[in-house]
């Protein structure tokens, strides 16, 4: 601890947690040989991060790395090389610690771990020696970590691995298996197509206006645009295109490409959650609205490549260059409604605004639970979008009851169902994380405790319905509202008042069994009617 204190430099990340009890178990365990190692390794109920108000403060320990939860990942040591792109090379962590926290910070080193075409059109892998912890999009972080681990370090044996947490399964609870092996056919049905469309023709430049790349995930590139709508004969604004490569044999962004069988449940879940806005008994528009899905084939359109490169120049992309895709590459394009900026990058006016934002999230989850036994299971700040609205109120229907929340100028949208669990027509869709280890080894933010807490809650049975996982994520959102999100004005009475209200909720959140249970409390609903 003392050595670490002296040597570790100022952190890049906002570490909202300091885990406090799992160190010894983790260091002592050998996961590979212990299929049921979860109890021994993590004792998750005991290893919940210290609440933000009690955690070690910056003054005490000026370091973003959780000091006592470094994991021993065999074969991995810090390299002493300096990152060629990093201006302040000294700000890299150059401690020799067994587990350098996972993540590439694009701002620090935009070339970290990604493949790109060099001038000679040869594939180069540029590797960053330091791995910096960052909360949020863990999948890319893990990929980068693994890619770095493979390229940077001399391994006695190469790590052969498939994708992270991509074990999408469906479990038919009653009746017949619906799709058999006709996943491609089913995807085409959802796209309203018989065959894939040529990518370049379907997304020609003139059909899209004001196009801009706005984000990226491990699976896809995300563009915002106005898109020409045939029936309406005009461009409709605020469309988001999420472009996901499919079925190809080349790895993209360190991941195997999704298959038809993996993308189909995501399309189904996205459509179902989106349609909740038109539902009667339980309704919300808090889940991202999907306009259309398309299956396209062929090279990436040149104008989208240019926008990808612009984003890379300005912000630094961690993804592979889309020029890599050939003539036969398939893509699914999800056309979604623009939901705003993600919560990690949003600045709230004050905590009154964030308190009502939190209520919107709780209600949306409750509606999902009631209608589809929905658990999000990955509700980190990157998956919660916020936009400004003129609407005074946001209206939800929960079990035929209309519930109204003040918007205080913001509208919340939940995205990304990669880990989500849902029951639709007696079929349960879930992502089986039971044999995934990497996600449960990550550390450095309360977010990473939540995955372990979910595993404990679900007893590693990822098909079961346990809405408590939504509560675990709500506890995380509350911690973030108190600890990390940005506020414009904090020196006001109203801000202090609502911070107290959020703290009150923090004190009781874990006593609820579901988001619905929490709503009953918040809205003083009659237990007999609403439980
Ligand atoms: N509807 C939307 N409106 C606004 N921004 C969006 C929308 N959908 C996605 N984004 C932006 O794009 C980013 C990546 O999207 P998303 O999380 O869906 O990708 P992914 O490939 O599933 O990510 P992951 O790496 O977590 O698997 C989001 O963090 C967000 O910033």
Coordinates of C-alpha atoms in Angstrom, one line a residue, residues 297-486:
X297 CA -24.2 -6.4 -47.6
X298 CA -21.0 -5.1 -49.1
X299 CA -18.3 -2.6 -48.5
X300 CA -18.8 0.2 -46.1
X301 CA -20.0 3.4 -47.9
X302 CA -17.2 5.8 -48.5
X303 CA -19.0 8.7 -46.9
X304 CA -19.5 6.8 -43.6
X305 CA -15.8 5.8 -43.8
X306 CA -14.9 9.5 -44.0
X307 CA -17.0 10.2 -40.9
X308 CA -15.4 7.3 -39.1
X309 CA -12.0 8.9 -39.9
X310 CA -13.1 12.3 -38.8
X311 CA -14.2 10.9 -35.4
X312 CA -11.0 9.0 -35.1
X313 CA -9.0 12.2 -35.7
X314 CA -11.0 14.3 -33.3
X315 CA -11.8 11.8 -30.5
X316 CA -9.7 8.8 -31.2
X317 CA -11.5 5.6 -32.1
X318 CA -10.8 2.3 -30.3
X319 CA -12.4 0.4 -33.1
X320 CA -11.0 -1.2 -36.2
X321 CA -11.0 0.8 -39.5
X322 CA -14.2 0.0 -41.5
X323 CA -12.1 -0.3 -44.7
X324 CA -11.4 -3.8 -43.4
X325 CA -14.8 -5.0 -44.6
X326 CA -15.0 -6.8 -47.9
X327 CA -17.7 -7.1 -50.6
X328 CA -19.5 -10.0 -48.9
X329 CA -19.7 -8.6 -45.5
X330 CA -23.1 -8.5 -43.9
X331 CA -24.3 -5.8 -41.5
X332 CA -27.4 -5.3 -39.5
X333 CA -28.3 -1.6 -39.3
X334 CA -30.6 -0.6 -36.4
X335 CA -32.3 2.7 -37.0
X336 CA -33.0 4.1 -33.6
X337 CA -34.3 7.4 -32.2
X338 CA -31.5 9.7 -31.0
X339 CA -31.7 9.6 -27.2
X340 CA -29.2 12.3 -26.3
X341 CA -25.9 12.2 -24.6
X342 CA -24.9 9.5 -22.2
X343 CA -25.1 10.1 -18.5
X344 CA -21.3 10.0 -18.0
X345 CA -21.0 13.0 -20.4
X346 CA -24.1 14.9 -19.4
X347 CA -24.1 17.9 -17.1
X348 CA -27.2 18.1 -14.9
X349 CA -28.5 21.5 -13.8
X350 CA -28.7 20.3 -10.2
X351 CA -29.7 17.3 -8.1
X352 CA -33.4 18.1 -8.4
X353 CA -33.0 17.4 -12.1
X354 CA -31.0 14.2 -11.5
X355 CA -33.5 13.0 -8.9
X356 CA -36.4 13.1 -11.3
X357 CA -34.1 11.6 -14.0
X358 CA -33.6 8.7 -11.5
X359 CA -37.3 8.4 -11.0
X360 CA -37.8 8.0 -14.8
X361 CA -35.2 5.2 -14.9
X362 CA -36.8 3.4 -11.9
X363 CA -40.3 3.6 -13.6
X364 CA -39.0 2.5 -17.0
X365 CA -37.4 -0.6 -15.4
X366 CA -40.6 -1.3 -13.4
X367 CA -42.7 -1.2 -16.6
X368 CA -40.2 -3.6 -18.2
X369 CA -40.4 -5.9 -15.2
X370 CA -44.1 -6.0 -15.2
X371 CA -44.6 -6.5 -18.9
X372 CA -41.7 -8.8 -19.8
X373 CA -39.9 -9.9 -16.6
X374 CA -37.2 -7.6 -17.9
X375 CA -33.8 -7.2 -16.3
X376 CA -31.3 -4.8 -18.0
X377 CA -28.2 -6.3 -16.3
X378 CA -25.8 -3.7 -17.7
X379 CA -27.1 -0.3 -16.8
X380 CA -23.8 1.6 -16.5
X381 CA -23.8 5.4 -17.3
X382 CA -22.9 4.8 -21.0
X383 CA -26.2 3.0 -21.4
X384 CA -28.4 5.7 -20.0
X385 CA -29.1 8.6 -22.4
X386 CA -30.4 12.0 -21.6
X387 CA -31.8 14.7 -23.8
X388 CA -33.5 18.0 -23.1
X389 CA -37.3 18.1 -23.4
X390 CA -40.0 20.7 -23.4
X391 CA -42.4 18.2 -21.8
X392 CA -43.3 19.1 -18.2
X393 CA -44.1 15.6 -17.3
X394 CA -43.1 12.1 -18.4
X395 CA -46.0 9.6 -18.2
X396 CA -45.8 5.9 -17.4
X397 CA -48.4 3.3 -17.1
X398 CA -47.8 0.6 -14.5
X399 CA -50.4 -2.1 -14.2
X400 CA -53.0 0.1 -15.8
X401 CA -52.2 3.0 -13.4
X402 CA -50.9 6.2 -14.9
X403 CA -47.9 7.6 -13.0
X404 CA -46.4 11.0 -13.8
X405 CA -42.9 12.2 -13.1
X406 CA -41.7 15.8 -13.4
X407 CA -39.2 16.0 -16.2
X408 CA -37.4 19.0 -14.9
X409 CA -36.3 19.5 -18.5
X410 CA -34.8 16.1 -19.2
X411 CA -36.0 12.8 -20.8
X412 CA -34.2 9.6 -20.1
X413 CA -33.7 6.7 -22.5
X414 CA -32.2 3.3 -21.7
X415 CA -30.2 1.5 -24.4
X416 CA -28.1 -1.7 -25.1
X417 CA -29.7 -5.0 -24.2
X418 CA -26.7 -7.2 -24.8
X419 CA -26.8 -8.6 -21.3
X420 CA -30.5 -8.2 -20.8
X421 CA -33.0 -10.9 -19.8
X422 CA -36.6 -10.9 -21.0
X423 CA -39.6 -13.3 -21.2
X424 CA -41.6 -13.0 -24.4
X425 CA -44.4 -15.4 -25.3
X426 CA -43.1 -18.0 -22.8
X427 CA -39.6 -17.8 -24.2
X428 CA -36.9 -16.4 -22.0
X429 CA -33.9 -14.7 -23.7
X430 CA -30.8 -14.2 -21.7
X431 CA -27.1 -14.0 -22.0
X432 CA -25.4 -16.8 -20.2
X433 CA -22.5 -15.4 -18.3
X434 CA -22.1 -18.5 -16.1
X435 CA -18.8 -19.6 -17.6
X436 CA -17.5 -16.1 -18.4
X437 CA -14.7 -15.1 -16.0
X438 CA -13.3 -11.9 -17.3
X439 CA -16.1 -9.6 -16.6
X440 CA -16.2 -10.8 -13.0
X441 CA -12.5 -10.1 -12.5
X442 CA -12.7 -6.5 -13.5
X443 CA -12.3 -4.0 -10.7
X444 CA -11.9 -0.3 -9.9
X445 CA -15.4 0.9 -10.0
X446 CA -18.6 0.0 -8.3
X447 CA -19.9 -1.0 -11.7
X448 CA -17.7 -4.0 -11.6
X449 CA -18.9 -5.0 -8.2
X450 CA -22.4 -5.0 -9.6
X451 CA -21.7 -7.8 -12.0
X452 CA -20.4 -9.9 -9.1
X453 CA -23.4 -9.0 -7.0
X454 CA -25.7 -10.0 -9.9
X455 CA -23.9 -13.3 -10.2
X456 CA -24.5 -14.0 -6.5
X457 CA -28.1 -12.9 -6.7
X458 CA -28.8 -15.1 -9.6
X459 CA -26.8 -18.0 -8.2
X460 CA -25.1 -18.0 -11.6
X461 CA -28.3 -19.1 -13.2
X462 CA -28.7 -16.3 -15.8
X463 CA -32.0 -17.5 -17.2
X464 CA -33.8 -17.0 -13.9
X465 CA -35.9 -13.9 -13.3
X466 CA -34.6 -11.9 -10.4
X467 CA -35.6 -8.2 -10.7
X468 CA -33.3 -7.5 -7.8
X469 CA -30.6 -7.1 -10.4
X470 CA -32.4 -3.9 -11.5
X471 CA -32.2 -2.8 -7.9
X472 CA -28.4 -3.5 -7.9
X473 CA -28.1 -1.3 -11.0
X474 CA -30.2 1.4 -9.4
X475 CA -27.9 1.4 -6.4
X476 CA -25.1 2.0 -8.9
X477 CA -26.9 4.9 -10.6
X478 CA -27.6 6.4 -7.2
X479 CA -23.9 6.2 -6.2
X480 CA -23.0 7.9 -9.5
X481 CA -25.5 10.7 -9.0
X482 CA -24.0 11.4 -5.6
X483 CA -20.4 10.8 -6.6
X484 CA -19.5 11.3 -10.2
X485 CA -22.0 12.9 -12.5
X486 CA -21.5 16.6 -13.4

